[in-house]
XYZ file of C-alpha atoms in Angstrom:
648
model
C 6.641 13.920 23.439
C 3.034 13.913 22.126
C 0.300 16.457 22.756
C -3.338 16.342 21.682
C -5.650 19.226 20.801
C -9.329 18.900 19.927
C -11.311 21.218 17.678
C -15.015 20.881 16.950
C -17.080 17.697 17.004
C -14.947 14.569 16.681
C -15.794 11.370 14.861
C -13.628 8.568 16.274
C -11.260 7.205 13.625
C -9.332 4.870 15.953
C -6.135 5.964 14.198
C -4.368 6.674 17.498
C -4.396 3.854 20.032
C -2.313 5.485 22.789
C -4.064 7.282 25.630
C -2.918 10.901 25.340
C -4.142 13.653 27.610
C -5.785 16.736 26.173
C -3.655 19.880 26.023
C -4.867 23.461 25.755
C -1.700 25.362 24.855
C -1.218 24.816 21.130
C 2.394 24.690 19.984
C 3.915 25.599 16.618
C 0.644 26.406 14.803
C -1.668 29.379 14.848
C -5.349 28.690 14.127
C -7.815 30.823 12.166
C -11.528 30.026 11.599
C -12.654 30.429 7.970
C -16.376 29.851 8.038
C -16.840 26.257 9.206
C -13.240 25.435 8.303
C -10.092 25.852 10.377
C -6.737 26.961 8.984
C -3.557 25.985 10.818
C -0.381 27.928 9.971
C 3.271 27.320 10.750
C 6.089 29.639 9.648
C 8.922 27.686 8.039
C 12.611 28.376 8.344
C 14.350 28.718 4.991
C 16.186 25.386 5.460
C 13.278 23.348 6.803
C 12.355 20.126 5.026
C 8.808 18.788 5.259
C 8.158 15.055 5.005
C 5.224 12.688 5.285
C 1.727 12.623 3.744
C 2.070 8.966 2.798
C 0.500 8.114 -0.544
C 1.082 11.330 -2.457
C 2.966 12.176 -5.629
C 5.926 14.489 -5.953
C 9.131 14.643 -3.964
C 9.876 13.070 -0.581
C 10.439 16.616 0.675
C 6.941 18.036 0.200
C 8.002 21.651 0.316
C 6.609 23.776 -2.528
C 3.513 21.672 -3.260
C -0.183 21.453 -2.455
C -1.932 18.220 -1.532
C -5.569 17.445 -0.786
C -6.558 14.590 1.500
C -9.697 13.250 -0.135
C -9.515 9.606 -1.195
C -9.797 9.482 -4.961
C -9.963 6.727 -7.575
C -7.609 8.491 -9.980
C -6.531 6.023 -12.657
C -4.893 8.751 -14.733
C -2.839 10.362 -11.986
C 0.285 12.310 -12.859
C 3.130 13.896 -10.852
C 0.878 16.934 -10.249
C -2.210 15.054 -8.997
C -3.270 16.404 -5.604
C -5.315 13.460 -4.255
C -4.828 9.711 -4.497
C -6.380 6.595 -2.981
C -5.292 7.204 0.603
C -5.333 10.100 3.046
C -2.414 10.138 5.465
C -2.474 13.473 7.283
C 0.892 13.285 9.040
C 3.710 15.729 8.291
C 7.210 16.033 9.742
C 9.076 19.340 9.949
C 12.839 18.828 9.982
C 14.909 21.915 10.730
C 15.742 23.971 13.781
C 12.396 22.797 15.093
C 11.751 19.063 14.737
C 8.194 17.887 15.167
C 5.350 16.060 13.507
C 1.699 16.987 13.180
C -1.145 14.515 12.612
C -4.476 16.051 11.612
C -6.865 13.276 12.586
C -10.128 13.870 10.752
C -12.123 11.843 8.211
C -13.045 14.987 6.257
C -11.220 16.813 3.465
C -7.919 18.497 4.338
C -5.810 20.888 2.235
C -2.037 20.994 2.718
C -0.277 24.038 1.251
C 3.412 23.561 2.010
C 5.375 26.671 1.086
C 3.323 27.003 -2.103
C 4.644 29.839 -4.280
C 7.335 30.468 -1.639
C 4.823 31.538 0.979
C 7.253 30.517 3.719
C 4.429 28.754 5.568
C 2.667 25.480 6.039
C -1.056 26.098 5.750
C -3.345 23.207 6.648
C -7.066 23.775 6.158
C -9.514 21.293 7.671
C -12.696 21.818 5.684
C -15.122 20.573 8.352
C -13.360 22.290 11.261
C -13.567 19.022 13.207
C -10.130 17.597 13.968
C -7.854 16.168 16.603
C -4.358 17.535 16.169
C -1.463 15.532 17.571
C 1.899 17.270 17.899
C 4.767 14.769 18.040
C 8.261 15.858 19.074
C 11.671 14.225 18.810
C 15.345 15.101 18.550
C 15.483 14.060 14.879
C 13.059 13.520 12.015
C 13.648 9.801 12.388
C 12.727 9.864 16.073
C 9.670 12.029 15.436
C 8.416 9.290 13.119
C 9.226 6.578 15.666
C 7.257 8.445 18.320
C 4.325 8.793 15.934
C 4.390 5.113 14.963
C 4.306 4.266 18.670
C 0.991 6.075 19.238
C -0.791 4.631 16.164
C -0.085 1.027 17.089
C 1.930 -1.934 15.870
C 1.737 -2.570 12.158
C 0.452 -5.589 10.282
C 2.702 -8.595 9.674
C 1.547 -10.901 6.857
C 2.479 -14.564 6.489
C 5.966 -15.276 5.215
C 4.706 -16.476 1.826
C 3.247 -13.000 1.200
C 6.824 -11.708 0.892
C 7.196 -13.787 -2.251
C 6.542 -12.632 -5.802
C 2.921 -12.317 -6.949
C 1.392 -12.184 -10.422
C -1.893 -10.478 -11.173
C -3.933 -9.340 -14.145
C -7.424 -8.015 -14.643
C -8.561 -10.652 -17.090
C -7.665 -14.038 -15.623
C -11.154 -15.443 -16.168
C -10.862 -19.194 -15.555
C -8.973 -21.913 -13.718
C -7.188 -22.625 -16.983
C -5.969 -19.017 -17.239
C -4.412 -19.158 -13.783
C -3.038 -22.654 -14.322
C -1.272 -21.425 -17.471
C 0.271 -18.541 -15.520
C 1.632 -20.845 -12.827
C 2.917 -23.315 -15.406
C 4.530 -20.479 -17.355
C 6.473 -19.332 -14.303
C 7.464 -22.823 -13.226
C 8.606 -23.772 -16.741
C 10.721 -20.603 -16.959
C 12.209 -21.298 -13.527
C 10.992 -17.915 -12.241
C 9.846 -17.935 -8.578
C 6.156 -17.345 -7.841
C 4.118 -17.481 -4.605
C 0.648 -16.191 -5.387
C -1.729 -15.254 -8.192
C -4.367 -12.574 -7.685
C -7.884 -13.127 -8.965
C -9.651 -9.998 -10.210
C -13.423 -9.527 -10.526
C -13.899 -12.168 -13.246
C -13.891 -15.055 -10.746
C -17.139 -13.796 -9.201
C -20.686 -14.694 -10.231
C -21.900 -11.463 -11.821
C -19.188 -9.500 -9.972
C -20.965 -10.111 -6.660
C -18.732 -10.237 -3.571
C -18.149 -13.618 -1.898
C -19.547 -15.569 -4.869
C -17.790 -17.781 -7.415
C -18.715 -18.295 -11.055
C -19.085 -22.087 -11.148
C -18.642 -22.214 -14.923
C -15.208 -20.629 -14.670
C -14.174 -22.086 -11.298
C -16.244 -25.254 -10.839
C -14.293 -26.371 -7.742
C -12.504 -23.420 -6.144
C -11.604 -25.426 -3.051
C -10.018 -28.186 -5.082
C -8.277 -25.657 -7.301
C -6.870 -23.818 -4.258
C -5.485 -27.131 -2.960
C -3.961 -27.895 -6.364
C -2.283 -24.483 -6.501
C -1.037 -24.690 -2.922
C 0.570 -28.052 -3.655
C 2.567 -26.282 -6.377
C 3.611 -23.568 -3.899
C 1.129 -20.943 -5.099
C -1.733 -19.278 -3.211
C -4.851 -17.747 -4.738
C -5.617 -14.165 -3.655
C -9.108 -13.018 -4.749
C -10.379 -9.438 -4.886
C -13.272 -8.108 -2.797
C -14.968 -4.824 -3.743
C -16.801 -2.432 -1.450
C -20.211 -2.493 -3.144
C -22.802 -5.253 -2.579
C -24.742 -6.248 -5.700
C -28.495 -5.612 -5.572
C -29.991 -8.964 -6.545
C -32.892 -10.954 -5.168
C -31.729 -14.312 -3.869
C -28.175 -13.094 -3.184
C -27.772 -13.741 0.531
C -25.322 -10.914 1.253
C -27.707 -8.382 -0.282
C -30.775 -9.810 1.422
C -29.095 -9.970 4.849
C -27.861 -6.410 4.459
C -31.312 -5.092 3.624
C -33.029 -7.105 6.353
C -30.632 -5.831 9.010
C -30.409 -2.222 7.791
C -26.671 -2.523 7.097
C -26.348 -0.260 4.056
C -25.634 3.440 3.664
C -28.738 5.562 3.233
C -30.205 8.407 1.270
C -31.417 11.469 3.142
C -34.916 9.923 3.286
C -33.574 6.800 5.007
C -33.828 4.441 2.045
C -30.730 2.457 0.963
C -28.480 4.424 -1.402
C -28.080 2.890 -4.877
C -24.967 3.303 -7.027
C -23.517 1.605 -10.089
C -20.138 -0.089 -9.931
C -18.890 -3.319 -11.586
C -21.868 -5.525 -10.596
C -24.387 -2.952 -11.847
C -26.498 -1.415 -9.095
C -25.099 -1.885 -5.600
C -25.424 -0.768 -2.015
C -22.494 0.319 0.161
C -22.167 -1.316 3.583
C -22.135 1.234 6.389
C -18.708 0.386 7.800
C -19.005 3.095 10.470
C -21.204 0.636 12.422
C -19.348 -2.078 14.322
C -22.076 -4.638 13.714
C -21.819 -4.017 9.962
C -18.043 -4.414 10.042
C -18.463 -7.708 11.890
C -21.120 -8.871 9.430
C -19.265 -7.931 6.255
C -15.979 -9.338 7.534
C -17.674 -12.627 8.379
C -18.680 -13.006 4.712
C -15.056 -13.772 3.803
C -15.787 -17.221 5.258
C -17.353 -18.209 1.940
C -13.842 -18.071 0.474
C -11.692 -18.996 3.475
C -13.726 -22.229 3.643
C -12.289 -22.938 0.187
C -8.763 -22.659 1.553
C -8.201 -19.021 0.594
C -5.776 -17.263 2.965
C -5.330 -13.859 1.298
C -7.409 -11.068 -0.233
C -7.125 -7.642 -1.790
C -9.814 -5.042 -1.162
C -10.607 -2.646 -3.993
C -12.967 0.112 -5.141
C -13.262 1.222 -1.522
C -12.698 4.990 -1.741
C -15.629 4.236 -2.450
C -15.490 4.431 -6.223
C -18.790 5.303 -7.931
C -19.568 5.194 -11.652
C -22.933 6.899 -11.182
C -25.860 6.849 -8.757
C -29.596 7.262 -8.707
C -28.940 11.010 -8.375
C -26.471 11.312 -11.247
C -26.819 10.322 -14.891
C -24.662 7.632 -16.469
C -22.242 9.196 -18.916
C -22.081 6.356 -21.465
C -24.361 3.727 -22.944
C -21.966 1.174 -21.465
C -22.800 2.418 -17.988
C -26.523 2.224 -18.675
C -26.206 -1.378 -19.820
C -23.813 -2.377 -16.964
C -22.320 -4.867 -19.362
C -18.790 -6.295 -19.404
C -16.736 -3.669 -17.576
C -13.970 -1.777 -19.292
C -11.240 0.601 -18.286
C -12.969 3.630 -19.844
C -15.891 3.025 -17.526
C -13.601 2.966 -14.509
C -12.152 6.333 -15.493
C -15.632 7.846 -15.072
C -15.730 7.059 -11.368
C -15.621 9.611 -8.552
C -18.866 11.509 -9.000
C -18.009 13.731 -6.054
C -21.462 15.185 -5.662
C -22.652 11.672 -4.920
C -20.565 11.712 -1.762
C -22.962 14.388 -0.498
C -26.002 12.305 -1.461
C -25.607 9.435 0.961
C -25.335 9.035 4.703
C -24.086 6.891 7.545
C -26.142 5.995 10.596
C -24.013 7.206 13.498
C -25.696 6.555 16.844
C -29.126 6.949 15.274
C -28.304 10.154 13.403
C -27.596 10.471 9.680
C -24.115 11.847 8.965
C -23.200 12.809 5.410
C -20.649 10.477 3.825
C -18.730 13.465 2.452
C -17.704 14.383 6.011
C -16.475 10.831 6.778
C -15.207 9.974 3.320
C -11.535 9.311 4.029
C -12.092 6.492 6.524
C -14.428 4.358 4.387
C -11.735 2.134 2.857
C -9.882 1.978 6.177
C -12.989 0.739 7.973
C -13.498 -1.893 5.258
C -9.929 -3.059 5.907
C -10.678 -3.095 9.646
C -13.805 -5.146 8.937
C -11.850 -7.713 6.928
C -8.802 -7.827 9.200
C -10.703 -8.328 12.439
C -12.725 -11.221 11.039
C -9.968 -12.854 8.979
C -7.962 -13.235 12.169
C -10.797 -15.496 13.346
C -11.410 -17.247 10.011
C -7.860 -18.061 8.884
C -5.935 -20.530 11.099
C -2.660 -18.638 10.697
C -1.742 -15.125 9.564
C -3.905 -13.793 6.753
C -2.703 -11.823 3.725
C -4.587 -8.567 3.042
C -3.916 -5.385 1.153
C -6.209 -2.555 0.154
C -6.416 0.321 -2.295
C -8.057 3.009 -0.153
C -6.636 3.763 3.282
C -6.261 6.116 6.224
C -3.790 6.039 9.099
C -4.813 3.150 11.342
C -5.462 0.725 8.489
C -1.789 -0.275 8.766
C -2.710 -2.394 11.795
C -4.995 -4.655 9.722
C -3.330 -4.994 6.324
C -1.050 -3.532 3.701
C -1.764 -1.274 0.750
C -0.768 -0.938 -2.835
C -0.528 2.468 -4.441
C -3.447 2.039 -6.824
C -3.897 2.090 -10.568
C -0.606 3.437 -11.844
C 0.766 3.561 -15.395
C 3.463 1.713 -17.310
C 5.724 4.758 -17.463
C 9.155 5.657 -16.157
C 7.677 8.579 -14.244
C 5.467 6.186 -12.296
C 8.468 4.047 -11.415
C 10.122 7.168 -9.995
C 6.898 8.007 -8.161
C 6.832 4.532 -6.630
C 10.331 4.991 -5.197
C 9.490 8.345 -3.617
C 6.228 7.068 -2.137
C 7.730 4.228 -0.128
C 9.471 6.167 2.675
C 6.539 8.589 2.888
C 4.145 5.669 3.370
C 6.453 4.181 6.011
C 6.332 7.469 7.946
C 2.566 6.990 8.216
C 2.719 3.383 9.381
C 2.307 1.596 6.053
C 5.319 -0.680 5.911
C 3.695 -3.502 3.948
C 3.286 -1.606 0.708
C 4.229 -1.647 -2.946
C 3.021 -0.607 -6.368
C 1.735 -2.449 -9.425
C 5.147 -3.469 -10.700
C 5.438 -2.759 -14.413
C 2.419 -0.471 -14.272
C -1.329 -1.183 -14.326
C -2.507 0.975 -17.221
C -0.845 0.881 -20.643
C 1.683 -1.471 -22.170
C 4.929 -2.003 -20.316
C 8.216 -2.681 -22.073
C 10.758 -5.342 -21.300
C 13.216 -2.682 -20.156
C 10.736 -0.898 -17.886
C 9.544 -4.118 -16.281
C 13.080 -5.323 -15.565
C 14.069 -1.987 -14.005
C 10.858 -1.864 -11.980
C 11.406 -5.411 -10.740
C 14.933 -4.437 -9.695
C 13.338 -1.908 -7.323
C 10.349 -4.040 -6.286
C 12.750 -6.761 -5.170
C 13.097 -4.604 -2.032
C 9.439 -3.616 -1.456
C 7.561 -5.790 1.069
C 4.623 -6.166 -1.353
C 6.023 -7.351 -4.702
C 3.169 -7.790 -7.175
C 3.119 -7.504 -10.972
C -0.371 -6.322 -11.967
C -1.832 -4.972 -15.191
C -5.174 -4.058 -16.727
C -7.383 -5.895 -19.144
C -6.552 -5.289 -22.826
C -2.932 -4.411 -22.073
C -0.071 -6.466 -23.433
C 0.953 -9.539 -21.483
C 3.006 -8.536 -18.466
C 3.911 -11.943 -17.056
C 7.692 -12.217 -16.924
C 7.776 -15.434 -18.955
C 5.984 -13.664 -21.833
C 9.120 -11.660 -22.714
C 12.241 -12.692 -24.555
C 15.275 -13.361 -22.402
C 13.455 -15.054 -19.526
C 16.793 -15.660 -17.798
C 17.055 -11.957 -17.023
C 13.693 -11.989 -15.221
C 14.631 -15.180 -13.399
C 17.883 -13.594 -12.233
C 16.262 -10.459 -10.806
C 13.309 -12.151 -9.115
C 15.597 -14.847 -7.694
C 17.387 -12.041 -5.826
C 14.183 -11.384 -3.889
C 14.168 -14.962 -2.670
C 17.855 -14.966 -1.805
C 17.389 -11.762 0.220
C 14.272 -13.070 1.958
C 16.044 -13.646 5.325
C 17.009 -9.969 5.317
C 13.774 -8.521 3.939
C 11.554 -10.460 6.351
C 13.836 -9.829 9.314
C 14.160 -6.085 8.702
C 10.433 -5.743 8.085
C 9.370 -7.454 11.303
C 12.056 -5.715 13.378
C 10.806 -2.370 12.042
C 7.273 -3.295 13.110
C 8.429 -4.354 16.575
C 10.564 -1.240 17.064
C 8.027 1.251 15.628
C 10.547 2.041 12.939
C 10.595 2.523 9.182
C 11.644 -0.139 6.661
C 12.371 2.421 3.911
C 14.114 5.669 4.882
C 15.400 8.671 2.952
C 19.150 9.135 3.324
C 18.581 12.413 5.175
C 17.024 10.558 8.110
C 20.244 8.700 8.895
C 22.930 11.002 7.464
C 21.409 14.224 8.765
C 24.781 15.964 9.062
C 25.717 15.294 5.418
C 24.528 18.220 3.293
C 24.994 16.181 0.094
C 22.129 13.802 0.890
C 19.565 16.527 1.538
C 18.240 16.522 -2.013
C 18.920 12.875 -2.917
C 15.541 11.209 -3.320
C 16.319 8.362 -5.733
C 18.506 6.472 -3.257
C 16.865 4.862 -0.230
C 17.879 2.949 2.849
C 16.223 -0.466 3.115
C 16.311 -1.776 6.648
C 19.387 -1.200 8.756
C 22.059 -2.475 6.356
C 21.181 -1.822 2.706
C 21.164 1.263 0.488
C 19.660 1.091 -3.012
C 20.079 3.360 -6.034
C 17.737 2.086 -8.781
C 17.975 2.887 -12.495
C 14.852 4.940 -13.378
C 15.545 6.405 -16.833
C 14.736 4.758 -20.131
C 17.815 3.598 -22.005
C 20.157 4.229 -19.068
C 22.805 1.627 -18.310
C 24.532 3.612 -15.581
C 23.776 6.267 -12.991
C 25.432 8.554 -10.470
C 25.516 7.115 -6.948
C 26.593 8.904 -3.782
C 27.943 6.831 -0.902
C 27.525 8.804 2.354
C 29.958 6.438 4.089
C 32.268 3.574 3.131
C 30.132 0.747 1.812
C 30.311 -2.657 0.189
C 28.981 -2.621 -3.361
C 27.069 -5.818 -4.100
C 26.386 -6.778 -7.696
C 23.923 -9.609 -8.293
C 24.810 -11.213 -11.596
C 23.848 -14.639 -12.973
C 22.571 -15.739 -9.581
C 25.780 -14.815 -7.767
C 26.818 -12.016 -5.403
C 29.971 -10.045 -6.243
C 31.173 -7.789 -3.419
C 33.617 -4.863 -3.718
C 34.612 -2.413 -0.971
C 33.953 1.240 -1.859
C 34.985 4.417 -0.112
C 32.640 7.299 0.638
C 32.067 9.537 -2.394
C 30.481 9.948 -5.831
C 30.533 7.164 -8.436
C 29.208 6.427 -11.883
C 27.921 2.877 -11.614
C 27.178 0.639 -14.576
C 24.089 -1.511 -14.114
C 23.225 -3.787 -17.063
C 19.546 -4.538 -17.543
C 19.831 -8.055 -16.125
C 21.710 -7.104 -12.937
C 20.905 -5.487 -9.613
C 23.398 -3.424 -7.636
C 22.923 -2.506 -3.986
C 25.138 -1.363 -1.119
C 25.813 -2.608 2.401
C 26.624 0.019 5.020
C 29.913 -0.013 6.873
C 29.988 -2.437 9.784
C 26.708 -4.064 8.723
C 25.755 -7.509 7.449
C 23.069 -8.891 5.147
C 21.899 -12.521 5.531
C 21.213 -14.367 2.260
C 19.983 -17.872 1.469
C 19.905 -20.288 -1.474
C 16.477 -19.268 -2.750
C 13.796 -21.480 -4.328
C 10.802 -21.341 -6.658
C 8.511 -20.398 -3.748
C 8.952 -19.175 -0.189
C 7.917 -22.353 1.609
C 10.838 -24.218 -0.005
C 13.425 -21.808 1.406
C 15.463 -22.615 4.489
C 15.906 -19.323 6.340
C 18.451 -20.897 8.654
C 20.978 -21.799 5.960
C 22.523 -18.353 5.829
C 25.470 -16.730 4.083
C 26.395 -13.296 5.434
C 27.475 -10.448 3.144
C 29.203 -7.251 4.304
C 32.053 -6.229 6.595
C 30.189 -6.352 9.904
C 30.627 -8.932 12.646
C 27.079 -9.729 13.837
C 23.516 -9.506 12.547
C 20.260 -9.709 14.503
C 17.999 -11.986 12.487
C 14.295 -12.139 13.203
C 13.111 -15.639 12.337
C 9.894 -17.457 13.206
C 7.561 -19.973 11.577
C 6.184 -17.274 9.251
C 2.616 -18.245 10.060
C 1.482 -17.933 13.669
C 0.647 -14.624 15.339
C 3.459 -14.975 17.883
C 5.550 -11.961 16.845
C 7.997 -10.705 19.459
C 11.647 -9.980 20.076
C 12.195 -13.479 21.475
C 12.416 -14.588 17.859
C 15.589 -12.543 17.238
C 18.843 -14.484 17.146
C 22.411 -13.264 16.703
C 24.333 -14.373 13.610
C 28.114 -14.011 13.601
C 30.357 -13.826 10.589
């Protein structure tokens, strides 16, 4: 079912964990050298669909577009942006021929998929160094399952991480966070964690705490946990250059940082001012950097988010700062962030690979992934139970160590639509624990947009509301009509038995949590071009509202289903026959559908996950039994023994 082909000199990415024998007879693709590069071509049938590529913009069916795998901090991305924060080089061809192709290389890759009606897939690996895995199956869905099998079992976070999280760049003190938690509790809106952006650090230095702003982080973490809320601090990729800062001094003493061509440590400017980048290609550096999280886990911290790990660069010793602000390295702002990605800098620093200097540019796409590996491997030792971790930059393989969010999006309706299309594509590449900045990171959200976005994010494994400094308040209690926000977010907690169960079962079965309708209803021509309705787990179909001012939408039911309307904290169920409908969805309601013969377990809900009883279940739908995965939500014992049968 899987064949492997090797071209050029390979750098081990550890993306594939299965032992697959080398094959010499290449299937499906022809190969043409173009200088140092290699171009792979496949001739498409007129009806072929092409899926995959994970964190990319555009349609779920990638046909007609070009994408570039080169991890990019692109805060102003649009529906035509070619590169984002992750590189996920797996595509699925679904037609007369059904197969997947994973181009395993840390270097830049160009995907031209029937661009300008060429009738071909053209994949150009710039370095010419790549392992190509061809994955076969009798359906697109099974091709993906076979691929997920060879890249290894995905990450399962603690149960509390499936709760609702609030974040903002600009929570500067204990008092700021305390006000957020109190605001949610007073409004009766559930909340499980608050993310801490760079302001908690001492001078934006990793693994430090500003004692003026957080005089007793350990005590504060205990206080928050007693209220049912965890603290989730950020960790950036760059290490601040500062005498007396132990992480910096240890890194220099042990030769742990990326180098210039002359062997000296490479200096760049990011949030802390001048920094060095750890050389995550070295196992000893990964172990060392990951062990630094102990400074925060010793304070009772159980979750983190890794950022700026493309790696993002404002400027370096080889490139000039573009603003006075950059020269001063003063209080950071969003304009400064937009100046990141000085691509020529990626050719100005090197990794020490077995005693030889290898240009970062050629290994660029695995940097954030290896940072996630570094954190995940050590957090498993540092945190007594399951850790919570998600990252901005990624590559296939990182899904085994943590989740991802889709980066710095915008408070626009187009970005809500983009979020919906990205989820199944990310699942195809192993990233099940994923989500976007609900409400949008950049710009000012509106009450309407946030409510509609929440109505979708209710179903995403990672459900975090995050926004940038100097944007309007985006906490749900800051808007009029708090009851509407309470109603929608409470649905997440009432569906928790289903969401958690379907997520873990998908991990155990090497399956997807989100699927396009075409994966399941492959014989129904109507679903081929439907990309704003998704299957969530085995039982649910969703059809979110994604247009400003809309109070209804067209919904296609590919089979008889039960329509479930969540209104005022109650479920209202109506049987519907297969066909087209215009469905009214008021701003304070959520409508979803249960497939024929299926069930959905629900519970009473609570203000945080730990106060929910996952065994007090009410079953919705017209099925007879449901396989519920249920465990303690904390220990690493994740297996099918934890599945029990519920009967209606």
